[in-house]
Short mmCIF file of C-alpha atoms in Angstrom, two decimals:
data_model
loop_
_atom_site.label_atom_id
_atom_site.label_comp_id
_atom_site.label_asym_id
_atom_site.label_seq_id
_atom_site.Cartn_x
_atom_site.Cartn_y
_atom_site.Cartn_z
CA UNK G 544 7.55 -8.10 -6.20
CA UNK G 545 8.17 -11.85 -5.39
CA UNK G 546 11.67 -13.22 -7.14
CA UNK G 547 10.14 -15.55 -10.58
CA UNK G 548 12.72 -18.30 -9.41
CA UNK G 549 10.76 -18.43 -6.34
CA UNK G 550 7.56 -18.76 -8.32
CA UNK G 551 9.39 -21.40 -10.19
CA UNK G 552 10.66 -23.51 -7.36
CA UNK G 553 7.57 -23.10 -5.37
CA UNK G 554 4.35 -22.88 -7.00
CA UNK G 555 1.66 -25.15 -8.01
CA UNK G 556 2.96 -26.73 -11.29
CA UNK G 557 -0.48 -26.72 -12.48
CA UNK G 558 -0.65 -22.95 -13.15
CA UNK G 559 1.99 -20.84 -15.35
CA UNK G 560 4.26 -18.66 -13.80
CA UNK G 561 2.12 -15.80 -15.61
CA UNK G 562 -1.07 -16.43 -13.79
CA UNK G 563 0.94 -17.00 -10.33
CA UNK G 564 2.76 -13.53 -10.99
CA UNK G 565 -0.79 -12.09 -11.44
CA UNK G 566 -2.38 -13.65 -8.93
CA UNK G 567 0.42 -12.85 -6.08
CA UNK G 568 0.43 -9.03 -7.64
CA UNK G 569 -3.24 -8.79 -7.56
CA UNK G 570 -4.13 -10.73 -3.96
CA UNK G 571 -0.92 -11.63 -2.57
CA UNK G 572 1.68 -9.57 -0.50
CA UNK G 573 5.59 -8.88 -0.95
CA UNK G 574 5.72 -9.78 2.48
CA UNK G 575 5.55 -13.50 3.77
CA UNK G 576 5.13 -12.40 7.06
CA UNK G 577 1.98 -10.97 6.01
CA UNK G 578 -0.79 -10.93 8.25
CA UNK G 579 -4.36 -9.89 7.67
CA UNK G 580 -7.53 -9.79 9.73
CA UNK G 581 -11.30 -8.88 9.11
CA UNK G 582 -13.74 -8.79 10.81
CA UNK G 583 -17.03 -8.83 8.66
CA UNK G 584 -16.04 -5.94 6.37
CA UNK G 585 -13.99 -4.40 8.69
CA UNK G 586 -9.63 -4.71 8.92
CA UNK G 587 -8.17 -5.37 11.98
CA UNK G 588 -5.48 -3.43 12.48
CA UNK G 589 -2.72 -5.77 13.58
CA UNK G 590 0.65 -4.42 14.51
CA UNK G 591 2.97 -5.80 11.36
CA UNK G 592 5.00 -9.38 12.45
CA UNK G 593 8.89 -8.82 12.48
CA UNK G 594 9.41 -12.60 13.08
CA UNK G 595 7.99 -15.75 11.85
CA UNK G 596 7.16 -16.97 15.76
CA UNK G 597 5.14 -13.81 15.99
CA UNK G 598 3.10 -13.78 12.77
CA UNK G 599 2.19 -17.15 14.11
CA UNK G 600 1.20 -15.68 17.68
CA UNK G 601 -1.10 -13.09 15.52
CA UNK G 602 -2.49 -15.55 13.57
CA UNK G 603 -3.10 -18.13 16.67
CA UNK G 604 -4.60 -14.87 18.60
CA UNK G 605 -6.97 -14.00 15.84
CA UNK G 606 -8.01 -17.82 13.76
CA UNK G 607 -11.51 -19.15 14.79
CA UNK G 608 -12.72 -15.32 15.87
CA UNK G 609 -12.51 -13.14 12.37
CA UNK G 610 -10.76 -13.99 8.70
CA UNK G 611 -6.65 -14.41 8.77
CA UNK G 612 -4.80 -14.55 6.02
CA UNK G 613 -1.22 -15.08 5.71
CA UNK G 614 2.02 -14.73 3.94
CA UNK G 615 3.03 -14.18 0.08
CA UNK G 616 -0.56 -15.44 -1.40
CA UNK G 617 -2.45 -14.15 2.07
CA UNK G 618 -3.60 -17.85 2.41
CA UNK G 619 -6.44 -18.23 4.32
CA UNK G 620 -5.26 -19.20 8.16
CA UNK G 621 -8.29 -21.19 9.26
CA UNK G 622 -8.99 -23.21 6.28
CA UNK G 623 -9.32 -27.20 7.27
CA UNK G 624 -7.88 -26.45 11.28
CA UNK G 625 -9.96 -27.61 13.62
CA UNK G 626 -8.06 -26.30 16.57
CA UNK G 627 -5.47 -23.37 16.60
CA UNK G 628 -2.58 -26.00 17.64
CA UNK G 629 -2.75 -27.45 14.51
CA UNK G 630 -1.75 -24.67 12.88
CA UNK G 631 1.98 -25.13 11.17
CA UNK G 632 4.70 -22.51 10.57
CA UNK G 633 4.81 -23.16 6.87
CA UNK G 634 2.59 -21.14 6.98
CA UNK G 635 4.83 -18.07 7.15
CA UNK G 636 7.53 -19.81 5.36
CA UNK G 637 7.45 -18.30 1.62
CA UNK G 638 8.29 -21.08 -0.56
CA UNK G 639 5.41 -23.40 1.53
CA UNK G 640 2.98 -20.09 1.68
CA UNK G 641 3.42 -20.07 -2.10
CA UNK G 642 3.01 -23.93 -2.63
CA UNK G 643 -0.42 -24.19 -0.76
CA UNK G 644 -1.57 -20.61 -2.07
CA UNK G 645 -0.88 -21.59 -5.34
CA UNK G 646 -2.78 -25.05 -5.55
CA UNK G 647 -5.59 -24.03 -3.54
CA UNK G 648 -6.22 -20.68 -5.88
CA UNK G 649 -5.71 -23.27 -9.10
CA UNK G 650 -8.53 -25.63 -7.72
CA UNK G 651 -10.78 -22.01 -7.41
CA UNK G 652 -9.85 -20.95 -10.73
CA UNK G 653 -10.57 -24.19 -11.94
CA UNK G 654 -14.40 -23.90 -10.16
CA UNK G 655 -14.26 -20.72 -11.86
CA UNK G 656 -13.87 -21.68 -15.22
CA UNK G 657 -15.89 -24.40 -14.99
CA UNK G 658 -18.82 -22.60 -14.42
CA UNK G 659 -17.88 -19.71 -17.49
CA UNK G 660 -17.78 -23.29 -19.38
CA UNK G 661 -14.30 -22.48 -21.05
CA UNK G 662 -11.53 -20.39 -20.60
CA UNK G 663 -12.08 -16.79 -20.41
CA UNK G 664 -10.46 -13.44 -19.14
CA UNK G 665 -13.21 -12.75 -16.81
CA UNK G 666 -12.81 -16.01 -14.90
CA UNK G 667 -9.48 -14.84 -13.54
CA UNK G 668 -11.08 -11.49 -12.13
CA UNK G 669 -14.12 -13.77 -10.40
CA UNK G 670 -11.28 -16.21 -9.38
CA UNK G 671 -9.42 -13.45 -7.60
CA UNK G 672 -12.87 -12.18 -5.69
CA UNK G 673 -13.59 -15.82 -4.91
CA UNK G 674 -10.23 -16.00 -3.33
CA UNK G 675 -10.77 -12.90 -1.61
CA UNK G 676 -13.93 -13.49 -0.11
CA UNK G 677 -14.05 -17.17 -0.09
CA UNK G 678 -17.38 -17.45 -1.82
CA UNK G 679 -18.39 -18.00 -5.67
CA UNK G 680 -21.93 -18.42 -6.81
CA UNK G 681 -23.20 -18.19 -2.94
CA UNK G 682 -20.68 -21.22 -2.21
CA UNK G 683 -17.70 -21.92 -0.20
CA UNK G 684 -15.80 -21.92 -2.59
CA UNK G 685 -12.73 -23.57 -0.60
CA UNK G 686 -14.37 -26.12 0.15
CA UNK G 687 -16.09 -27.24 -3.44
CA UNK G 688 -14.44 -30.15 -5.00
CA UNK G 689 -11.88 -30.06 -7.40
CA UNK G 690 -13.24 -30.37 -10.89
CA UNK G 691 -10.12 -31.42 -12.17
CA UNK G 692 -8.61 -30.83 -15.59
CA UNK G 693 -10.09 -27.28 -17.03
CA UNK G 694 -8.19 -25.51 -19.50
CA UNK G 695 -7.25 -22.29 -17.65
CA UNK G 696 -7.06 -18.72 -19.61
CA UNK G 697 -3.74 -17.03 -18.98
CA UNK G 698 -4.06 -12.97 -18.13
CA UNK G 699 -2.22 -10.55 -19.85
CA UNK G 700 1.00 -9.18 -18.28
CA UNK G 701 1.48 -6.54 -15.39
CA UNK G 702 2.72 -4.49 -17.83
CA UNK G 703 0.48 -4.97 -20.60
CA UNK G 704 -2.36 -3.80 -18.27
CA UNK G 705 -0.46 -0.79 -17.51
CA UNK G 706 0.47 0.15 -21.52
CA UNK G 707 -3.28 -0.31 -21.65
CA UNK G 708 -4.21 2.08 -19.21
CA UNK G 709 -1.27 4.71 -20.05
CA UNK G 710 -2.90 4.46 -23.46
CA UNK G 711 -5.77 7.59 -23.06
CA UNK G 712 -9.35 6.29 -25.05
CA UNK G 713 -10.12 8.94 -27.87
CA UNK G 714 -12.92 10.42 -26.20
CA UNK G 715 -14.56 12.03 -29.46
CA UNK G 716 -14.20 12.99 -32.62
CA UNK G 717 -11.77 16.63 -31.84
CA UNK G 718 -13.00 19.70 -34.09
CA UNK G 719 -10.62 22.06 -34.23
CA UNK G 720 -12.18 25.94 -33.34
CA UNK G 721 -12.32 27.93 -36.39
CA UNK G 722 -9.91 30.74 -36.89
CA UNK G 723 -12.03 32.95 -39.08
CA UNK G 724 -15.05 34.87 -36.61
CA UNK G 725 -17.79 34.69 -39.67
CA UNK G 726 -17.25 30.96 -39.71
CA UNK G 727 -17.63 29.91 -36.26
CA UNK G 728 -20.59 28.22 -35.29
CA UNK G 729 -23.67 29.73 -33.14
CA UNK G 730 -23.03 30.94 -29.72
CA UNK G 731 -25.09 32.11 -27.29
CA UNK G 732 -24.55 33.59 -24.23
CA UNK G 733 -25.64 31.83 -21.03
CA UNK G 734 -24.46 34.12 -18.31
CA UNK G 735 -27.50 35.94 -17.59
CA UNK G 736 -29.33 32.46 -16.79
CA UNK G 737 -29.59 31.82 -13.49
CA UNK G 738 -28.64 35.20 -12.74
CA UNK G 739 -31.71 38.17 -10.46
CA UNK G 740 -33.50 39.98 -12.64
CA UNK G 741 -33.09 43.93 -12.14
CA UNK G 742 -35.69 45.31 -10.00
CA UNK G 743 -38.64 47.52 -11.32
CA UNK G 744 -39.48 50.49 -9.68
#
């Protein structure tokens, strides 16, 4: 779990600490050393960064040749570089991983709402797949413009969505079994279905 005064400090001011909490929870890492590769729809196992200088050499090693994403909000590595030397150690750095993470997943919630035309619950869960995979609608979505001021839905809580599933769905209405033998319903016995017939001699 990321500390809330670093959400505070850090994010994009343009999204409540709820929906960075989520967001981090759902597509982020605890970690902002963080480093992960695919390769089409394969992971690259990496071995896990103990220092900022090598997350960088991992991400350096791996940017232009498969999908990196780094830190807290697994930012993706690649986005806007043009070259692998202009990649910057903020990157790695948890307050600045959280500042860019933040305002680039606000400007893709933003597409994301813009095309439910108002501000919906599902438009965070397409949000978080767009961020994932980078696409929405069949478009980069990275690279879409802003659309600027959209009135963003807030998810419910972490915990809220676990009450919710602790909570077990009635699954029917229950009939109790009858006590009394004359008033149970019909049974029949199915054990002989299925079963070989005996042989005739």
């Amino acid at each position: 779990m990321v500390d809330v005064a670093l959400i505070q400090q850090c994010a994009d001011p343009g999204l409540k600490p709820a929906i960075v909490e989520k967001f981090i929870a759902k597509a982020g890492s605890p970690d902002p050393l963080a480093v992960t590769v695919r390769s089409g729809n394969r992971v690259v196992l990496v071995p896990r960064p103990s220092t900022p200088d090598e997350a960088m050499a991992l991400v350096q090693q791996h940017v232009g040749k498969a999908v990196v994403r780094v830190g807290i909000t697994q930012y993706p590595a690649g986005l806007g570089v043009g070259d692998v030397s202009e990649l910057k150690p903020d990157l790695v750095d948890a307050c600045a991983n959280i500042r860019m993470g933040t305002k680039l997943f606000a400007k893709v919630y933003r597409i994301v709402t813009k095309w439910y035309g108002n501000a919906v619950d599902e438009a965070f869960d397409d949000a978080l797949d767009a961020w994932k995979t980078g696409n929405f609608e069949g478009k980069a979505v990275f690279s879409e413009p802003d659309p600027g001021d959209v009135k963003l839905a807030v998810p419910a809580s972490a915990d809220a969505d676990r009450n919710e599933a602790a909570t077990p769905e009635p699954v029917g209405p229950a009939r109790p079994e009858p006590v009394d033998p004359n008033k149970a319903g019909i049974r029949i016995d199915l054990s002989g279905i299925g079963g070989s017939r005996p042989k005739s001699d």
